[in-house]
Tab-separated table of N, CA and C in Angstrom:
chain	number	residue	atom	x	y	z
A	1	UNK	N	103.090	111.957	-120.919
A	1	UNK	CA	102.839	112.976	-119.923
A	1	UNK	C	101.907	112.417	-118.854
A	2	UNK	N	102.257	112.759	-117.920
A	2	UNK	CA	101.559	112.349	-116.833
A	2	UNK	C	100.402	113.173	-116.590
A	3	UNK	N	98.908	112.463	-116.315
A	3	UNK	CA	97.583	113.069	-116.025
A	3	UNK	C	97.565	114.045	-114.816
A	4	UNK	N	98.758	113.531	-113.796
A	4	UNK	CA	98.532	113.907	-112.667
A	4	UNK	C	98.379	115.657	-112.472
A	5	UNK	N	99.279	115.800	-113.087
A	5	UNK	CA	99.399	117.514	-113.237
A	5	UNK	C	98.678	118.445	-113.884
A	6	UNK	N	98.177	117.424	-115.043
A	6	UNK	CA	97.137	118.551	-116.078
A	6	UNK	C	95.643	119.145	-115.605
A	7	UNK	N	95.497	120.096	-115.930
A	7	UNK	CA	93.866	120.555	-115.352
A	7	UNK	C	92.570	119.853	-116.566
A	8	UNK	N	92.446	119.737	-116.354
A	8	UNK	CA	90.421	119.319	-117.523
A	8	UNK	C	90.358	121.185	-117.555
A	9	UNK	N	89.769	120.958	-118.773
A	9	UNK	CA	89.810	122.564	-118.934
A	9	UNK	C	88.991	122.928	-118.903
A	10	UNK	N	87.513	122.041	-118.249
A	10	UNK	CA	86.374	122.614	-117.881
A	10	UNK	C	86.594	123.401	-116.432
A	11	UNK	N	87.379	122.715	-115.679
A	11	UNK	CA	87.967	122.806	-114.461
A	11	UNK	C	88.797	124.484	-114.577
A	12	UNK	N	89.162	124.830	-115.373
A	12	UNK	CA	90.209	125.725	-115.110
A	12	UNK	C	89.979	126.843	-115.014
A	13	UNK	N	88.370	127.385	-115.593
A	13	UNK	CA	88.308	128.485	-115.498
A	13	UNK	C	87.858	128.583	-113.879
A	14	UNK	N	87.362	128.304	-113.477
A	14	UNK	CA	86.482	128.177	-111.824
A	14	UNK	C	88.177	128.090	-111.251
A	15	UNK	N	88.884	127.631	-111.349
A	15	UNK	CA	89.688	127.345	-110.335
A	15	UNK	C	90.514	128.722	-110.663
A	16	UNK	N	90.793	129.188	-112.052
A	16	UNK	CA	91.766	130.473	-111.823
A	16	UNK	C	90.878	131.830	-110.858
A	17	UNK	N	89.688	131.145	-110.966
A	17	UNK	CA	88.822	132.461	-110.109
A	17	UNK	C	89.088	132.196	-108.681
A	18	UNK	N	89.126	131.206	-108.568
A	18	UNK	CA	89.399	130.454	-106.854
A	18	UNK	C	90.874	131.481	-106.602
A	19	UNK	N	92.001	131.246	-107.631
A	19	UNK	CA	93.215	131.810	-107.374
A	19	UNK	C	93.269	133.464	-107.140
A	20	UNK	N	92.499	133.828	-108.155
A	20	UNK	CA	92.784	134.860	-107.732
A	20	UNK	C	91.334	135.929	-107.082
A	21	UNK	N	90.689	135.227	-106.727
A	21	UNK	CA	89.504	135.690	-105.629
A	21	UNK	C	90.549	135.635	-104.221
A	22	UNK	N	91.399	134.190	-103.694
A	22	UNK	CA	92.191	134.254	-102.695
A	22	UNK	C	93.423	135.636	-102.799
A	23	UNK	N	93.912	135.525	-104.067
A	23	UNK	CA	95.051	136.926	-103.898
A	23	UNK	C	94.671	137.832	-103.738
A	24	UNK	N	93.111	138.127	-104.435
A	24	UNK	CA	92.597	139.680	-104.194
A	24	UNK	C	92.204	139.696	-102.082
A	25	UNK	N	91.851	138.728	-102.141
A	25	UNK	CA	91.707	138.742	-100.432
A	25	UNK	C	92.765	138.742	-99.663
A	26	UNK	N	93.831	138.136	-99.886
A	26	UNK	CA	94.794	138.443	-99.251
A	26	UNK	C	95.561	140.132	-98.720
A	27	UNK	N	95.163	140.343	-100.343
A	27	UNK	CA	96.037	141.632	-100.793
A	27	UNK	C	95.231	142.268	-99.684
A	28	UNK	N	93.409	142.485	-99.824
A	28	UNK	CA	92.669	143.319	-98.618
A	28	UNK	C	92.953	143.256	-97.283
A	29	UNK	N	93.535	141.734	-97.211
A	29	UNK	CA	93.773	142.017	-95.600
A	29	UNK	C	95.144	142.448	-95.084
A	30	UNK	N	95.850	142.361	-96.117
A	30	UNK	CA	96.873	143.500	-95.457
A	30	UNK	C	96.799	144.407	-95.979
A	31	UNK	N	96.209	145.567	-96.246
A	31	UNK	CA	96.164	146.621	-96.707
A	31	UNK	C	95.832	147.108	-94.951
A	32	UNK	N	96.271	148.057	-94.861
A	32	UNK	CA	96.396	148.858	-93.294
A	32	UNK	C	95.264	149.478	-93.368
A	33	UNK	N	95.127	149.655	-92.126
A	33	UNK	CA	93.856	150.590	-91.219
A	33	UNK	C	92.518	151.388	-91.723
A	34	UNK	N	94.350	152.088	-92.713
A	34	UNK	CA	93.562	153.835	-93.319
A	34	UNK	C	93.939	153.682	-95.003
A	35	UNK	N	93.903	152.473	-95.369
A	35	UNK	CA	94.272	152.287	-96.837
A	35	UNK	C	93.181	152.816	-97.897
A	36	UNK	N	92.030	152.685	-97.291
A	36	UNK	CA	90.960	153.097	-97.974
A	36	UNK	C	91.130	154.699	-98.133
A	37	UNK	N	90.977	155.394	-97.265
A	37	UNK	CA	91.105	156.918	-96.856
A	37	UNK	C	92.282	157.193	-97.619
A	38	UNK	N	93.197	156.703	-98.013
A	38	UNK	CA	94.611	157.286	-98.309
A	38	UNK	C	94.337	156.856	-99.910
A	39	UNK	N	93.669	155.964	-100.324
A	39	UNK	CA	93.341	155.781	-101.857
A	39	UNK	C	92.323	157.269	-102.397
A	40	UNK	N	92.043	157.262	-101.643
A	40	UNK	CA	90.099	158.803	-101.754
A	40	UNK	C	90.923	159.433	-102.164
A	41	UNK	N	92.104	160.049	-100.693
A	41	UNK	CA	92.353	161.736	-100.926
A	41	UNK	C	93.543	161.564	-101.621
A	42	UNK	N	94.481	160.329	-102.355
A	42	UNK	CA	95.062	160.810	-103.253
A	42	UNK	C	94.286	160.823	-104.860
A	43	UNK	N	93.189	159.682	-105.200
A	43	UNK	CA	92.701	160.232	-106.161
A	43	UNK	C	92.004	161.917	-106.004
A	44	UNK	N	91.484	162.155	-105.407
A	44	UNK	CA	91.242	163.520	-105.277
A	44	UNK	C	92.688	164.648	-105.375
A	45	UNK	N	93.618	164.294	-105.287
A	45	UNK	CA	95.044	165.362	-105.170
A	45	UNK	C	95.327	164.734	-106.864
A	46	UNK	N	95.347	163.658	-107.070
A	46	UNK	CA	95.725	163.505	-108.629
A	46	UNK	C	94.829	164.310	-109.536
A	47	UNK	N	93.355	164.167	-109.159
A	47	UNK	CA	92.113	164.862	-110.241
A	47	UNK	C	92.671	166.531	-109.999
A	48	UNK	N	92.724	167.003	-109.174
A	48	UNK	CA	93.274	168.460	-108.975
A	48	UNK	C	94.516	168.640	-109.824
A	49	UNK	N	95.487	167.829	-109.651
A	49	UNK	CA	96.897	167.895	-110.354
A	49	UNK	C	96.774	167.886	-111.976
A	50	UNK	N	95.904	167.170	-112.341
A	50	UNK	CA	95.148	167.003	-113.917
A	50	UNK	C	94.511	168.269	-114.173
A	51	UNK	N	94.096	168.806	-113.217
A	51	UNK	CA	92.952	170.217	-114.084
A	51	UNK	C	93.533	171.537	-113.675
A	52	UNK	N	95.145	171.378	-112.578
A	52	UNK	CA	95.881	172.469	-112.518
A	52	UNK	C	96.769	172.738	-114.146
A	53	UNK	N	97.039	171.100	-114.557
A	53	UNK	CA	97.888	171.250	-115.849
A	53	UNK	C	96.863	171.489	-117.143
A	54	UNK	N	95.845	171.341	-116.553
A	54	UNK	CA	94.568	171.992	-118.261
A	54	UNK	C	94.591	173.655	-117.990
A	55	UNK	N	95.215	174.149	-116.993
A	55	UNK	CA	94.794	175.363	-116.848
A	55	UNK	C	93.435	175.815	-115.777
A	56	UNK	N	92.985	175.067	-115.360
A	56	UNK	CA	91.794	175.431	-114.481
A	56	UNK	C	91.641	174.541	-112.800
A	57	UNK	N	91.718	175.306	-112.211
A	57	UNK	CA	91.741	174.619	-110.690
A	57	UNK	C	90.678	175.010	-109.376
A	58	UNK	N	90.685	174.610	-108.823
A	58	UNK	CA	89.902	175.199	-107.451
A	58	UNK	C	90.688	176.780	-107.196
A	59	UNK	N	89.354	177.997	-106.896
A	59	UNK	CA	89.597	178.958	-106.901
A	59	UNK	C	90.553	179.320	-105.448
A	60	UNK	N	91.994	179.484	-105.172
A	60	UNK	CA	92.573	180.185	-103.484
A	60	UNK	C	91.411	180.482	-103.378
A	61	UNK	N	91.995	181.086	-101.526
A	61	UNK	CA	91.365	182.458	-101.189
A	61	UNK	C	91.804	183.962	-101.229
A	62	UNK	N	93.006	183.573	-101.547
A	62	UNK	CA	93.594	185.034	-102.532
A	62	UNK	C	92.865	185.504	-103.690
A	63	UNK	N	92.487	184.982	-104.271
A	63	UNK	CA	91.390	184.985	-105.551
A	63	UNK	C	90.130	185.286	-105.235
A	64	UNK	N	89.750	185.704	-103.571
A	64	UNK	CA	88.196	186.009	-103.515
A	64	UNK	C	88.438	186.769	-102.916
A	65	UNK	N	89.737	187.783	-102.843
A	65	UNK	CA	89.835	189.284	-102.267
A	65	UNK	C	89.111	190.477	-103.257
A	66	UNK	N	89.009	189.895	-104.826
A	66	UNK	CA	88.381	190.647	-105.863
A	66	UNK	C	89.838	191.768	-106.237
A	67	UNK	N	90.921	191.492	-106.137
A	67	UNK	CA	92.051	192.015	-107.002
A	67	UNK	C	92.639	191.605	-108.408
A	68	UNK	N	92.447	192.076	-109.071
A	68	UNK	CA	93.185	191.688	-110.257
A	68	UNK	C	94.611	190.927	-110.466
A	69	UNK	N	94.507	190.256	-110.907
A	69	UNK	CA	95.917	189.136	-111.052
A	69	UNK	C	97.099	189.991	-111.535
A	70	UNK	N	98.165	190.125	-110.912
A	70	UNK	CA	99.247	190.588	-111.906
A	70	UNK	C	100.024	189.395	-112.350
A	71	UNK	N	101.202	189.761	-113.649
A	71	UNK	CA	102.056	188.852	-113.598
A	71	UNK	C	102.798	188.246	-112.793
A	72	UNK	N	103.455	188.779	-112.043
A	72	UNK	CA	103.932	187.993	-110.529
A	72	UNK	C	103.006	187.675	-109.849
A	73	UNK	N	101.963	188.030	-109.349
A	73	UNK	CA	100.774	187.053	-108.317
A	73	UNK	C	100.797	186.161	-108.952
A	74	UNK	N	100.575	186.246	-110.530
A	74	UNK	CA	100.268	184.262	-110.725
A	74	UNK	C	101.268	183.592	-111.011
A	75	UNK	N	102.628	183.963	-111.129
A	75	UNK	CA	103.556	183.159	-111.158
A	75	UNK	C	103.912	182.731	-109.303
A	76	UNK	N	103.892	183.551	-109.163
A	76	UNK	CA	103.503	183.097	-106.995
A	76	UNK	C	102.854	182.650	-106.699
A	77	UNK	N	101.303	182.544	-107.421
A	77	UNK	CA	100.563	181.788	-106.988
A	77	UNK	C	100.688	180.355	-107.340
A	78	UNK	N	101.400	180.101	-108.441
A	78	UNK	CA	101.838	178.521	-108.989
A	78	UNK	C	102.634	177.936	-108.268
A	79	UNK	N	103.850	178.940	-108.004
A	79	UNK	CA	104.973	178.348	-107.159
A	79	UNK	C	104.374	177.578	-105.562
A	80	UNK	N	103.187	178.319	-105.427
A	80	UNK	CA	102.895	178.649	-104.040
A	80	UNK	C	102.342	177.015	-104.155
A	81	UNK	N	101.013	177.199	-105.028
A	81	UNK	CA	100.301	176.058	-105.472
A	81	UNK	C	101.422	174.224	-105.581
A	82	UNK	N	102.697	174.689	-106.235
A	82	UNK	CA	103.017	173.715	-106.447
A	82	UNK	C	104.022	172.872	-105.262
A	83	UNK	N	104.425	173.676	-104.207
A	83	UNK	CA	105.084	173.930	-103.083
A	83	UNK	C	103.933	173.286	-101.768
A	84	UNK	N	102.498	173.241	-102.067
A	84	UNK	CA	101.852	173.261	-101.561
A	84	UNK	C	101.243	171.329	-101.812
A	85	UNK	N	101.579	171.473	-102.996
A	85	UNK	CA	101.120	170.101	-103.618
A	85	UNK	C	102.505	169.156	-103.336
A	86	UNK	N	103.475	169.459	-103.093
A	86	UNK	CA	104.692	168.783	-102.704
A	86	UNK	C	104.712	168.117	-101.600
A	87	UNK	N	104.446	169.059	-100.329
A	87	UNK	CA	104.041	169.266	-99.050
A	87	UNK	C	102.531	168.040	-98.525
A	88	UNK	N	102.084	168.055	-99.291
A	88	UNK	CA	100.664	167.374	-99.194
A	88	UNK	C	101.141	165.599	-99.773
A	89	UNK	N	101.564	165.978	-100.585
A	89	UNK	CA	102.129	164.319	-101.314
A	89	UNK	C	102.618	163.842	-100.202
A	90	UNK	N	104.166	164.405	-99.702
A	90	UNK	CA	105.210	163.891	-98.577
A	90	UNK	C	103.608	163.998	-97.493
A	91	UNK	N	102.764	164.424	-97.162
A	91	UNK	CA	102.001	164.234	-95.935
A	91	UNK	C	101.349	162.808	-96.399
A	92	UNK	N	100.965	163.001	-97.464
A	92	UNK	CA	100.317	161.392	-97.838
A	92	UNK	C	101.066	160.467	-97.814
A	93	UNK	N	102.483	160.237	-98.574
A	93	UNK	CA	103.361	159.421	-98.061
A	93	UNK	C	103.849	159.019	-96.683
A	94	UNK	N	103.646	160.224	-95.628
A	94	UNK	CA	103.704	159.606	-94.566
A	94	UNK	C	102.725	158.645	-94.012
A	95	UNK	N	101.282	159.123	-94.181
A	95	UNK	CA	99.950	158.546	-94.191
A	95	UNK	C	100.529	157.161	-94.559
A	96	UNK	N	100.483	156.884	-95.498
A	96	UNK	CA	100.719	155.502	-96.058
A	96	UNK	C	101.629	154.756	-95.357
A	97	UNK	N	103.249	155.494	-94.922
A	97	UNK	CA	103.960	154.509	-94.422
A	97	UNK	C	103.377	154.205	-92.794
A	98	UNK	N	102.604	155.048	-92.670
A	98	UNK	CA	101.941	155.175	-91.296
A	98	UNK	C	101.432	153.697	-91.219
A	99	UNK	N	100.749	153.634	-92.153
A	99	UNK	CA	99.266	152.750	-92.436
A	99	UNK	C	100.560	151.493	-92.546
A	100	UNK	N	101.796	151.219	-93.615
A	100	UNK	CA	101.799	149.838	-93.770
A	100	UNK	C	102.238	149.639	-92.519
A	101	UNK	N	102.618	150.507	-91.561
A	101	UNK	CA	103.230	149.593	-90.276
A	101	UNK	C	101.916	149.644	-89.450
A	102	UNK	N	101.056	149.630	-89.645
A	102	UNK	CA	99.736	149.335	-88.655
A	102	UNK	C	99.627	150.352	-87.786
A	103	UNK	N	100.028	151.885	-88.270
A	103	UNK	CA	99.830	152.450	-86.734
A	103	UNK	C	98.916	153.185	-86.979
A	104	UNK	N	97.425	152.838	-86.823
A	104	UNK	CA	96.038	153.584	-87.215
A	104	UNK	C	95.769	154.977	-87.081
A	105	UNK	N	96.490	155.042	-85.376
A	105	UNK	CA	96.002	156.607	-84.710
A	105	UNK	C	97.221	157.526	-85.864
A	106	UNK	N	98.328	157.293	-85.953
A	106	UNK	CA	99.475	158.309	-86.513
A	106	UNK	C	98.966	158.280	-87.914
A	107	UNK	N	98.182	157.097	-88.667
A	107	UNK	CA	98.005	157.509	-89.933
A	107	UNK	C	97.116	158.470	-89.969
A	108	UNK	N	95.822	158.425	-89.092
A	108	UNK	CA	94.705	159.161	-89.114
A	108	UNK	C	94.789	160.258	-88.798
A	109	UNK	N	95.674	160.665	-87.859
A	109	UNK	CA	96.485	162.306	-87.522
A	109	UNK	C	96.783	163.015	-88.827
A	110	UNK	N	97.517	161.936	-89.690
A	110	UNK	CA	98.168	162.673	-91.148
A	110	UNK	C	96.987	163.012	-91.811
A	111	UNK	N	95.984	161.854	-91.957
A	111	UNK	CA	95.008	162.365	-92.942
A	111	UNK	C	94.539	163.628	-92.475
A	112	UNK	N	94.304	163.690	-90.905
A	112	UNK	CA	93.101	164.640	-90.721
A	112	UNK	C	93.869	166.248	-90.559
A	113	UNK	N	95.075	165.879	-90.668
A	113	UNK	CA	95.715	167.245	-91.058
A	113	UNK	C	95.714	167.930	-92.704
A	114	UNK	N	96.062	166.550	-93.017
A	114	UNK	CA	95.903	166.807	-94.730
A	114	UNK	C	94.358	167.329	-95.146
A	115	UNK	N	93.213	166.676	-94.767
A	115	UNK	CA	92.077	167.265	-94.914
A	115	UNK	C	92.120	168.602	-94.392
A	116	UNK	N	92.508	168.923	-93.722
A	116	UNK	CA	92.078	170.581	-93.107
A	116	UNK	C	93.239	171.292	-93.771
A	117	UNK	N	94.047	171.054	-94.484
A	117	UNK	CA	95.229	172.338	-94.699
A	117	UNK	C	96.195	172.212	-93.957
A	118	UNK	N	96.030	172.068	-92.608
A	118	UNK	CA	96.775	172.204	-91.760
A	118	UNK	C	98.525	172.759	-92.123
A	119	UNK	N	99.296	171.814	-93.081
A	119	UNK	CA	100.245	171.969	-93.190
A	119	UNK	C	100.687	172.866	-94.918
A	120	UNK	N	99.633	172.768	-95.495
A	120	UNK	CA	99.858	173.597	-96.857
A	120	UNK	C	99.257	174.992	-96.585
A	121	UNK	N	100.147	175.679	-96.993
A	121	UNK	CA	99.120	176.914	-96.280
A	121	UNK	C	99.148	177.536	-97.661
């Protein structure tokens, strides 16, 4: 076998860090504009999606009129809820495809609609 190719295996750990210290940098610099922002508010829409399926969620504002729930309000209110969470995903997905083609201002429009409601009502 030829020496030429083999690593010294004192050598190898430092150098797999070299490898992949460069891929993790790479990967950062193409990550778009608003990649950061679009990682936040979907962990934040996943943590919500987790504690809608335990049964417990952020209170509407239908819920601070002080009316009693009937059986249909809360089956409307799920549908509503989940119709709402559909709506918000496809807004984040746009966000994102926004972001891999570099277009900063159109991604940041999506987020800052998605932050306010704007489109889930």
């Amino acid at each position: 076998m030829s020496g030429i190719f083999l690593i010294r295996p004192h050598l190898s750990a430092p150098i797999l860090v070299a490898i992949g210290a460069s891929i993790f940098s790479c990967h950062a610099a193409l990550a778009g504009p608003c990649a950061k922002e679009i990682a936040q508010l979907e962990a934040a829409m996943n943590a919500l999606a987790a504690n809608q399926e335990g049964g417990t969620a952020h209170q509407s504002r239908d819920a601070t009129l002080h009316r009693q729930p009937t059986s249909g309000s809360v089956v409307r209110g799920k549908e509503q809820a989940a119709a709402d969470e559909r709506y918000d995903r496809a807004l984040l997905n746009r966000a994102r495809t926004l972001d891999e083609q570099g277009d900063a201002a159109g991604c940041k429009e999506a987020l800052t609609k998605l932050r306010r409601g704007e489109l889930s009502r």
